[in-house]
Amino acid sequence: MSVFTGAQAQAKSMKSEVWHSQEPPPGRGGGGGDGGGPDLISLLPDEVLGSVISLLPTEEGARTQILSSRWRRLWRSAPLNLQVHGRSLTADVVSRILYEHRGAGRRFKVSHWSISDLPASLDGWLNSRALDGLQELDFCYNPLASPRQLMPPSALRFSPTLRIARFACCQFPDDAVHQVQFPNLLHLELHSVDIAEGSLHAMLIGSPALNRWELKYCSEDSPRPLMPPSALFFSSTVRVVKFGYCQFPDVAALKPHLPNLQHLGLERVSISEDSLHAMISCCPALTCLILDYCSDFYQFRINSLKLKRVEMDFRRSNTDRLEELIVENAPCLEVLHHRGPSEDSMDISIISAPKLKILGRLTDSMHKFKLGSTVFMGLDALRIATVMRSVKVLSLRLENLNLDVIINFMRCFPCLEKLYIKTYLKFTEDMEPPNTKKRLECLHRHLKKVQISYYYGNKSHVDFAKFFVLNARVLELMVLDVEDDKRTDDYWIENQRRKLQLENRASIGAQIEFTSEECFYYLNETHEFADPYTTFRKRFSSEHAQYCPLQSNQVKYNMFMI
């Protein structure tokens, strides 16, 4: 021990000598050199420091001026990041910012809700020298205006430098077909935009570096407009695509080839079964598929060699409901999550998904569930002949809490680690103690988390939760979603702990947590069930952080208004 300590002290001494022997170059000080160590930050060139400042929140960026005269100059000339929110800023203030700023343009975002007369001002702002070299442009006209207001021609002058472009509630000029070349564009969104087929086609083929592509129409349009076929013919570099509020063309007839598309999202899209299956077939690299409130298909067969995640949400759909889901051949599928209305009577059949880890949400209103040779009618097992050891997370929605149902699922999924259960009925019949003479591998070796939503604490609910407390030997956490007034009632909580017999729990380290955050709402979507678009957005922002500056509530611009 003494030898090791001596070596540590010697290394620390040598490191200190090296550190203090360094002196900052003359004339480059300011910004931390008085703290006893070298001012390494000030060794960076002005261009790097300016980029760092432009990514800071406005208040923190302004404070850098106190470091030294050099930092004050950097702040005033840092790349411009102007984002206007709310009605507190007038058009005159925005014009003044653009007039006085001396740095290059990085990001400009403004909407109708910020400036009352946006169309009259926008063209002048976009022609400002402060926006030369703009990398991100985001503007939205009045969504209630009819017809759509014409997009200012000056918006296309940034085509050589733009990396992110979002246009909303506007009309592209008819002669834009020769001006929509974006050689460096990575991210393109068109929301409720009127654009000619030729211009859209030219924009997509003129964006050879495009990574993410979104096309959404107005949610109020009825019937839904037909999506132009050219929307499916984009650069092979595109990895993320989202279409919304439209009617899909005949994909089988168009035969697009999307070799590198990894993430496809369809939101409130009308699409036939043939087009849906053809769309998946033309995406050989597809790993994630999101279907939100889509219609016009009643059967969905999953046959994909690389698909890892499938999310479907039909909670608000009263008609055109999916009737049959068949996982036929999905060797890489890890997540299968379906959120349907409470009266959902869909058939689900999983034939081949050897890597499936997360499954939900299965309901007792479901007509039939087949897992290989195992058959459930509703959630009542008729025959358990197949087990799937790959499944780690299971989500269930039960009208009545029934331990026999849960035990059958634990036999089908013996390696289950997390169980999410949502129930609706407050008063249920007292249940008989389940027959657990046969050892359940899941309870003895794997189950670590149980969450019960709409837990009311009556006898049947207590007996249900107590079963896991007394039998789950590796349980780490039980989350009980309760009404808000009960969560803050210390007497009620203590009484529940006593009824659950926590002193006799099978797992010494098991914790019981009472929460009301999700009570009377949908089941808490933990990271297993979280919207994958969030993950993709974070990944995209991380990969291209220099083009995605931080945002503020009202206005963000990198200059100090004296």
PDB file of C-alpha atoms in Angstrom, residues 270-495:
ATOM      1  CA  SER A 270     -54.414   6.197 -46.035  1.00  0.00           C
ATOM      2  CA  ILE A 271     -52.537   3.296 -47.595  1.00  0.00           C
ATOM      3  CA  SER A 272     -53.698  -0.010 -49.069  1.00  0.00           C
ATOM      4  CA  GLU A 273     -52.362  -3.380 -47.910  1.00  0.00           C
ATOM      5  CA  ASP A 274     -50.558  -3.910 -51.223  1.00  0.00           C
ATOM      6  CA  SER A 275     -48.897  -0.477 -51.053  1.00  0.00           C
ATOM      7  CA  LEU A 276     -47.865  -0.936 -47.410  1.00  0.00           C
ATOM      8  CA  HIS A 277     -46.249  -4.297 -48.088  1.00  0.00           C
ATOM      9  CA  ALA A 278     -44.648  -2.988 -51.304  1.00  0.00           C
ATOM     10  CA  MET A 279     -43.258   0.008 -49.407  1.00  0.00           C
ATOM     11  CA  ILE A 280     -41.569  -2.243 -46.860  1.00  0.00           C
ATOM     12  CA  SER A 281     -40.257  -4.547 -49.579  1.00  0.00           C
ATOM     13  CA  CYS A 282     -38.531  -1.675 -51.391  1.00  0.00           C
ATOM     14  CA  CYS A 283     -36.624  -0.737 -48.204  1.00  0.00           C
ATOM     15  CA  PRO A 284     -34.125  -3.582 -47.688  1.00  0.00           C
ATOM     16  CA  ALA A 285     -32.282  -1.673 -44.918  1.00  0.00           C
ATOM     17  CA  LEU A 286     -35.429  -0.714 -42.965  1.00  0.00           C
ATOM     18  CA  THR A 287     -34.977  -1.157 -39.197  1.00  0.00           C
ATOM     19  CA  CYS A 288     -37.830   0.926 -37.725  1.00  0.00           C
ATOM     20  CA  LEU A 289     -41.465   1.278 -38.866  1.00  0.00           C
ATOM     21  CA  ILE A 290     -43.987   3.617 -37.191  1.00  0.00           C
ATOM     22  CA  LEU A 291     -47.692   3.562 -38.128  1.00  0.00           C
ATOM     23  CA  ASP A 292     -49.731   6.239 -36.338  1.00  0.00           C
ATOM     24  CA  TYR A 293     -53.502   6.206 -36.916  1.00  0.00           C
ATOM     25  CA  CYS A 294     -53.144   4.881 -40.462  1.00  0.00           C
ATOM     26  CA  SER A 295     -56.072   3.354 -42.343  1.00  0.00           C
ATOM     27  CA  ASP A 296     -57.266   1.376 -45.383  1.00  0.00           C
ATOM     28  CA  PHE A 297     -55.464  -1.848 -44.540  1.00  0.00           C
ATOM     29  CA  TYR A 298     -56.926  -4.640 -42.447  1.00  0.00           C
ATOM     30  CA  GLN A 299     -54.120  -7.186 -42.463  1.00  0.00           C
ATOM     31  CA  PHE A 300     -50.435  -6.526 -41.921  1.00  0.00           C
ATOM     32  CA  ARG A 301     -47.804  -9.192 -42.568  1.00  0.00           C
ATOM     33  CA  ILE A 302     -44.269  -8.538 -41.401  1.00  0.00           C
ATOM     34  CA  ASN A 303     -41.668 -10.096 -43.661  1.00  0.00           C
ATOM     35  CA  SER A 304     -38.419  -8.183 -43.332  1.00  0.00           C
ATOM     36  CA  LEU A 305     -34.868  -9.378 -42.833  1.00  0.00           C
ATOM     37  CA  LYS A 306     -33.587  -6.263 -41.015  1.00  0.00           C
ATOM     38  CA  LEU A 307     -36.645  -4.730 -39.350  1.00  0.00           C
ATOM     39  CA  LYS A 308     -35.943  -4.296 -35.624  1.00  0.00           C
ATOM     40  CA  ARG A 309     -38.826  -2.184 -34.369  1.00  0.00           C
ATOM     41  CA  VAL A 310     -42.516  -1.944 -35.315  1.00  0.00           C
ATOM     42  CA  GLU A 311     -44.826   0.535 -33.570  1.00  0.00           C
ATOM     43  CA  MET A 312     -48.524   0.844 -34.389  1.00  0.00           C
ATOM     44  CA  ASP A 313     -51.004   3.223 -32.787  1.00  0.00           C
ATOM     45  CA  PHE A 314     -54.724   2.987 -33.528  1.00  0.00           C
ATOM     46  CA  ARG A 315     -56.042   4.298 -30.214  1.00  0.00           C
ATOM     47  CA  ARG A 316     -58.256   6.979 -31.762  1.00  0.00           C
ATOM     48  CA  SER A 317     -59.375   5.081 -34.831  1.00  0.00           C
ATOM     49  CA  ASN A 318     -63.062   4.165 -34.827  1.00  0.00           C
ATOM     50  CA  THR A 319     -63.105   2.677 -38.315  1.00  0.00           C
ATOM     51  CA  ASP A 320     -60.724   0.897 -40.654  1.00  0.00           C
ATOM     52  CA  ARG A 321     -59.132  -0.841 -37.701  1.00  0.00           C
ATOM     53  CA  LEU A 322     -56.354  -3.357 -38.207  1.00  0.00           C
ATOM     54  CA  GLU A 323     -57.878  -6.823 -37.856  1.00  0.00           C
ATOM     55  CA  GLU A 324     -54.915  -9.158 -38.214  1.00  0.00           C
ATOM     56  CA  LEU A 325     -51.209  -8.783 -37.491  1.00  0.00           C
ATOM     57  CA  ILE A 326     -48.927 -11.602 -38.602  1.00  0.00           C
ATOM     58  CA  VAL A 327     -45.199 -11.688 -37.886  1.00  0.00           C
ATOM     59  CA  GLU A 328     -44.254 -14.190 -40.550  1.00  0.00           C
ATOM     60  CA  ASN A 329     -40.502 -13.831 -40.907  1.00  0.00           C
ATOM     61  CA  ALA A 330     -38.647 -11.199 -38.921  1.00  0.00           C
ATOM     62  CA  PRO A 331     -35.229 -12.575 -37.886  1.00  0.00           C
ATOM     63  CA  CYS A 332     -34.057  -9.218 -36.430  1.00  0.00           C
ATOM     64  CA  LEU A 333     -37.314  -7.932 -34.897  1.00  0.00           C
ATOM     65  CA  GLU A 334     -36.756  -6.826 -31.279  1.00  0.00           C
ATOM     66  CA  VAL A 335     -39.737  -4.541 -30.538  1.00  0.00           C
ATOM     67  CA  LEU A 336     -43.373  -5.158 -31.475  1.00  0.00           C
ATOM     68  CA  HIS A 337     -45.679  -2.619 -29.873  1.00  0.00           C
ATOM     69  CA  HIS A 338     -49.344  -2.134 -30.761  1.00  0.00           C
ATOM     70  CA  ARG A 339     -51.547   0.439 -29.055  1.00  0.00           C
ATOM     71  CA  GLY A 340     -55.171  -0.039 -30.008  1.00  0.00           C
ATOM     72  CA  PRO A 341     -58.539   1.147 -28.670  1.00  0.00           C
ATOM     73  CA  SER A 342     -59.979  -0.583 -25.612  1.00  0.00           C
ATOM     74  CA  GLU A 343     -62.444  -2.539 -27.736  1.00  0.00           C
ATOM     75  CA  ASP A 344     -59.715  -3.848 -30.034  1.00  0.00           C
ATOM     76  CA  SER A 345     -60.424  -7.419 -31.153  1.00  0.00           C
ATOM     77  CA  MET A 346     -57.405  -7.956 -33.381  1.00  0.00           C
ATOM     78  CA  ASP A 347     -55.769 -11.316 -34.077  1.00  0.00           C
ATOM     79  CA  ILE A 348     -52.007 -11.463 -33.516  1.00  0.00           C
ATOM     80  CA  SER A 349     -49.840 -14.302 -34.754  1.00  0.00           C
ATOM     81  CA  ILE A 350     -46.082 -14.527 -34.189  1.00  0.00           C
ATOM     82  CA  ILE A 351     -44.634 -17.265 -36.369  1.00  0.00           C
ATOM     83  CA  SER A 352     -40.944 -16.384 -36.522  1.00  0.00           C
ATOM     84  CA  ALA A 353     -39.292 -13.615 -34.498  1.00  0.00           C
ATOM     85  CA  PRO A 354     -36.349 -15.283 -32.728  1.00  0.00           C
ATOM     86  CA  LYS A 355     -34.895 -12.028 -31.339  1.00  0.00           C
ATOM     87  CA  LEU A 356     -38.105 -10.428 -30.069  1.00  0.00           C
ATOM     88  CA  LYS A 357     -37.381  -8.682 -26.752  1.00  0.00           C
ATOM     89  CA  ILE A 358     -40.274  -6.259 -26.213  1.00  0.00           C
ATOM     90  CA  LEU A 359     -43.908  -7.221 -26.805  1.00  0.00           C
ATOM     91  CA  GLY A 360     -47.048  -5.208 -26.150  1.00  0.00           C
ATOM     92  CA  ARG A 361     -49.656  -4.233 -25.690  1.00  0.00           C
ATOM     93  CA  LEU A 362     -51.682  -7.460 -25.465  1.00  0.00           C
ATOM     94  CA  THR A 363     -55.292  -7.059 -24.307  1.00  0.00           C
ATOM     95  CA  ASP A 364     -58.007  -9.316 -22.948  1.00  0.00           C
ATOM     96  CA  SER A 365     -60.334  -7.946 -25.658  1.00  0.00           C
ATOM     97  CA  MET A 366     -58.008  -9.433 -28.268  1.00  0.00           C
ATOM     98  CA  HIS A 367     -59.720 -12.145 -30.282  1.00  0.00           C
ATOM     99  CA  LYS A 368     -56.773 -14.508 -30.654  1.00  0.00           C
ATOM    100  CA  PHE A 369     -53.055 -14.526 -29.902  1.00  0.00           C
ATOM    101  CA  LYS A 370     -50.820 -17.244 -31.382  1.00  0.00           C
ATOM    102  CA  LEU A 371     -47.209 -17.723 -30.409  1.00  0.00           C
ATOM    103  CA  GLY A 372     -45.942 -20.579 -32.515  1.00  0.00           C
ATOM    104  CA  SER A 373     -48.052 -23.529 -31.336  1.00  0.00           C
ATOM    105  CA  THR A 374     -49.309 -21.706 -28.242  1.00  0.00           C
ATOM    106  CA  VAL A 375     -52.835 -20.343 -28.623  1.00  0.00           C
ATOM    107  CA  PHE A 376     -54.624 -17.737 -26.483  1.00  0.00           C
ATOM    108  CA  MET A 377     -58.281 -16.838 -26.937  1.00  0.00           C
ATOM    109  CA  GLY A 378     -58.317 -13.350 -25.552  1.00  0.00           C
ATOM    110  CA  LEU A 379     -55.630 -13.815 -22.900  1.00  0.00           C
ATOM    111  CA  ASP A 380     -56.834 -17.246 -21.786  1.00  0.00           C
ATOM    112  CA  ALA A 381     -54.332 -19.896 -22.792  1.00  0.00           C
ATOM    113  CA  LEU A 382     -55.852 -22.885 -24.582  1.00  0.00           C
ATOM    114  CA  ARG A 383     -52.564 -24.648 -25.061  1.00  0.00           C
ATOM    115  CA  ILE A 384     -49.023 -23.742 -24.050  1.00  0.00           C
ATOM    116  CA  ALA A 385     -46.670 -25.548 -26.384  1.00  0.00           C
ATOM    117  CA  THR A 386     -44.173 -22.818 -27.355  1.00  0.00           C
ATOM    118  CA  VAL A 387     -41.905 -20.703 -25.196  1.00  0.00           C
ATOM    119  CA  MET A 388     -39.966 -17.631 -26.297  1.00  0.00           C
ATOM    120  CA  ARG A 389     -36.956 -17.026 -24.103  1.00  0.00           C
ATOM    121  CA  SER A 390     -35.906 -13.882 -25.962  1.00  0.00           C
ATOM    122  CA  VAL A 391     -38.812 -11.739 -24.651  1.00  0.00           C
ATOM    123  CA  LYS A 392     -37.659  -9.515 -21.761  1.00  0.00           C
ATOM    124  CA  VAL A 393     -40.423  -6.876 -21.605  1.00  0.00           C
ATOM    125  CA  LEU A 394     -44.185  -7.482 -21.772  1.00  0.00           C
ATOM    126  CA  SER A 395     -47.021  -4.947 -21.696  1.00  0.00           C
ATOM    127  CA  LEU A 396     -50.617  -6.032 -20.957  1.00  0.00           C
ATOM    128  CA  ARG A 397     -53.961  -4.275 -20.707  1.00  0.00           C
ATOM    129  CA  LEU A 398     -56.452  -6.143 -18.521  1.00  0.00           C
ATOM    130  CA  GLU A 399     -60.008  -5.278 -17.612  1.00  0.00           C
ATOM    131  CA  ASN A 400     -59.616  -7.542 -14.577  1.00  0.00           C
ATOM    132  CA  LEU A 401     -56.391  -8.389 -12.810  1.00  0.00           C
ATOM    133  CA  ASN A 402     -56.013 -12.146 -13.217  1.00  0.00           C
ATOM    134  CA  LEU A 403     -53.003 -14.004 -11.883  1.00  0.00           C
ATOM    135  CA  ASP A 404     -53.697 -17.132 -13.920  1.00  0.00           C
ATOM    136  CA  VAL A 405     -53.317 -15.059 -17.098  1.00  0.00           C
ATOM    137  CA  ILE A 406     -50.022 -13.621 -15.869  1.00  0.00           C
ATOM    138  CA  ILE A 407     -48.670 -17.013 -14.865  1.00  0.00           C
ATOM    139  CA  ASN A 408     -49.448 -18.436 -18.303  1.00  0.00           C
ATOM    140  CA  PHE A 409     -47.528 -15.587 -19.917  1.00  0.00           C
ATOM    141  CA  MET A 410     -44.595 -16.146 -17.579  1.00  0.00           C
ATOM    142  CA  ARG A 411     -44.556 -19.750 -18.770  1.00  0.00           C
ATOM    143  CA  CYS A 412     -44.521 -18.588 -22.397  1.00  0.00           C
ATOM    144  CA  PHE A 413     -41.828 -15.988 -21.643  1.00  0.00           C
ATOM    145  CA  PRO A 414     -39.685 -17.599 -18.924  1.00  0.00           C
ATOM    146  CA  CYS A 415     -36.932 -14.945 -19.147  1.00  0.00           C
ATOM    147  CA  LEU A 416     -39.252 -11.975 -18.635  1.00  0.00           C
ATOM    148  CA  GLU A 417     -37.549  -9.115 -16.775  1.00  0.00           C
ATOM    149  CA  LYS A 418     -40.106  -6.264 -16.905  1.00  0.00           C
ATOM    150  CA  LEU A 419     -43.887  -6.543 -16.744  1.00  0.00           C
ATOM    151  CA  TYR A 420     -46.191  -3.559 -17.369  1.00  0.00           C
ATOM    152  CA  ILE A 421     -49.873  -4.048 -16.554  1.00  0.00           C
ATOM    153  CA  LYS A 422     -52.710  -1.600 -17.009  1.00  0.00           C
ATOM    154  CA  THR A 423     -56.137  -2.313 -15.562  1.00  0.00           C
ATOM    155  CA  TYR A 424     -59.383  -0.359 -15.631  1.00  0.00           C
ATOM    156  CA  LEU A 425     -61.803  -1.823 -13.122  1.00  0.00           C
ATOM    157  CA  LYS A 426     -61.618  -0.530  -9.580  1.00  0.00           C
ATOM    158  CA  PHE A 427     -63.739  -3.259  -8.064  1.00  0.00           C
ATOM    159  CA  THR A 428     -63.042  -6.808  -9.154  1.00  0.00           C
ATOM    160  CA  GLU A 429     -64.002 -10.169  -7.730  1.00  0.00           C
ATOM    161  CA  ASP A 430     -61.701 -11.666  -5.158  1.00  0.00           C
ATOM    162  CA  MET A 431     -59.326 -14.042  -6.882  1.00  0.00           C
ATOM    163  CA  GLU A 432     -58.392 -17.511  -5.813  1.00  0.00           C
ATOM    164  CA  PRO A 433     -54.739 -18.073  -4.912  1.00  0.00           C
ATOM    165  CA  PRO A 434     -53.003 -19.305  -8.078  1.00  0.00           C
ATOM    166  CA  ASN A 435     -51.613 -22.784  -8.337  1.00  0.00           C
ATOM    167  CA  THR A 436     -47.865 -22.170  -8.279  1.00  0.00           C
ATOM    168  CA  LYS A 437     -46.635 -25.573  -7.183  1.00  0.00           C
ATOM    169  CA  LYS A 438     -44.660 -25.853 -10.398  1.00  0.00           C
ATOM    170  CA  ARG A 439     -41.533 -23.711 -10.266  1.00  0.00           C
ATOM    171  CA  LEU A 440     -41.668 -20.610 -12.504  1.00  0.00           C
ATOM    172  CA  GLU A 441     -38.238 -19.707 -13.873  1.00  0.00           C
ATOM    173  CA  CYS A 442     -39.356 -16.128 -14.510  1.00  0.00           C
ATOM    174  CA  LEU A 443     -40.216 -15.510 -10.839  1.00  0.00           C
ATOM    175  CA  HIS A 444     -37.160 -17.238  -9.479  1.00  0.00           C
ATOM    176  CA  ARG A 445     -34.450 -15.894 -11.764  1.00  0.00           C
ATOM    177  CA  HIS A 446     -35.448 -13.000 -14.038  1.00  0.00           C
ATOM    178  CA  LEU A 447     -38.380 -10.743 -13.126  1.00  0.00           C
ATOM    179  CA  LYS A 448     -36.920  -7.430 -11.869  1.00  0.00           C
ATOM    180  CA  LYS A 449     -39.643  -4.843 -12.413  1.00  0.00           C
ATOM    181  CA  VAL A 450     -43.453  -4.853 -12.207  1.00  0.00           C
ATOM    182  CA  GLN A 451     -45.610  -1.802 -12.889  1.00  0.00           C
ATOM    183  CA  ILE A 452     -49.369  -1.735 -12.279  1.00  0.00           C
ATOM    184  CA  SER A 453     -51.355   1.247 -13.534  1.00  0.00           C
ATOM    185  CA  TYR A 454     -54.733   2.119 -12.003  1.00  0.00           C
ATOM    186  CA  TYR A 455     -53.844   0.439  -8.719  1.00  0.00           C
ATOM    187  CA  TYR A 456     -56.672   1.157  -6.229  1.00  0.00           C
ATOM    188  CA  GLY A 457     -55.447  -0.741  -3.185  1.00  0.00           C
ATOM    189  CA  ASN A 458     -58.590  -2.825  -2.636  1.00  0.00           C
ATOM    190  CA  LYS A 459     -58.343  -6.495  -1.655  1.00  0.00           C
ATOM    191  CA  SER A 460     -58.121  -7.936  -5.169  1.00  0.00           C
ATOM    192  CA  HIS A 461     -55.487  -5.401  -6.222  1.00  0.00           C
ATOM    193  CA  VAL A 462     -53.507  -5.991  -3.046  1.00  0.00           C
ATOM    194  CA  ASP A 463     -53.612  -9.776  -3.522  1.00  0.00           C
ATOM    195  CA  PHE A 464     -52.437  -9.370  -7.100  1.00  0.00           C
ATOM    196  CA  ALA A 465     -49.467  -7.149  -6.196  1.00  0.00           C
ATOM    197  CA  LYS A 466     -48.643  -9.201  -3.109  1.00  0.00           C
ATOM    198  CA  PHE A 467     -48.154 -12.289  -5.266  1.00  0.00           C
ATOM    199  CA  PHE A 468     -45.065 -10.667  -6.829  1.00  0.00           C
ATOM    200  CA  VAL A 469     -43.819  -9.300  -3.523  1.00  0.00           C
ATOM    201  CA  LEU A 470     -43.861 -12.754  -1.959  1.00  0.00           C
ATOM    202  CA  ASN A 471     -42.694 -14.813  -4.953  1.00  0.00           C
ATOM    203  CA  ALA A 472     -40.410 -12.753  -7.213  1.00  0.00           C
ATOM    204  CA  ARG A 473     -36.991 -13.574  -5.826  1.00  0.00           C
ATOM    205  CA  VAL A 474     -34.938 -11.074  -7.860  1.00  0.00           C
ATOM    206  CA  LEU A 475     -37.508  -8.260  -7.934  1.00  0.00           C
ATOM    207  CA  GLU A 476     -35.869  -4.835  -7.747  1.00  0.00           C
ATOM    208  CA  LEU A 477     -38.782  -2.430  -8.191  1.00  0.00           C
ATOM    209  CA  MET A 478     -42.576  -2.485  -8.083  1.00  0.00           C
ATOM    210  CA  VAL A 479     -44.292   0.692  -9.329  1.00  0.00           C
ATOM    211  CA  LEU A 480     -47.932   1.215  -8.367  1.00  0.00           C
ATOM    212  CA  ASP A 481     -49.740   4.062 -10.173  1.00  0.00           C
ATOM    213  CA  VAL A 482     -52.405   5.401  -7.815  1.00  0.00           C
ATOM    214  CA  GLU A 483     -54.721   8.391  -7.560  1.00  0.00           C
ATOM    215  CA  ASP A 484     -52.921  11.597  -6.671  1.00  0.00           C
ATOM    216  CA  ASP A 485     -54.638  12.101  -3.318  1.00  0.00           C
ATOM    217  CA  LYS A 486     -53.628   8.588  -2.228  1.00  0.00           C
ATOM    218  CA  ARG A 487     -49.999   9.097  -3.177  1.00  0.00           C
ATOM    219  CA  THR A 488     -49.772  11.982  -0.711  1.00  0.00           C
ATOM    220  CA  ASP A 489     -51.712  10.166   2.028  1.00  0.00           C
ATOM    221  CA  ASP A 490     -49.035   8.819   4.380  1.00  0.00           C
ATOM    222  CA  TYR A 491     -51.530   6.740   6.338  1.00  0.00           C
ATOM    223  CA  TRP A 492     -52.879   5.076   3.175  1.00  0.00           C
ATOM    224  CA  ILE A 493     -49.370   4.365   1.892  1.00  0.00           C
ATOM    225  CA  GLU A 494     -48.289   2.834   5.192  1.00  0.00           C
ATOM    226  CA  ASN A 495     -51.433   0.722   5.297  1.00  0.00           C
TER     227      ASN A 495
END
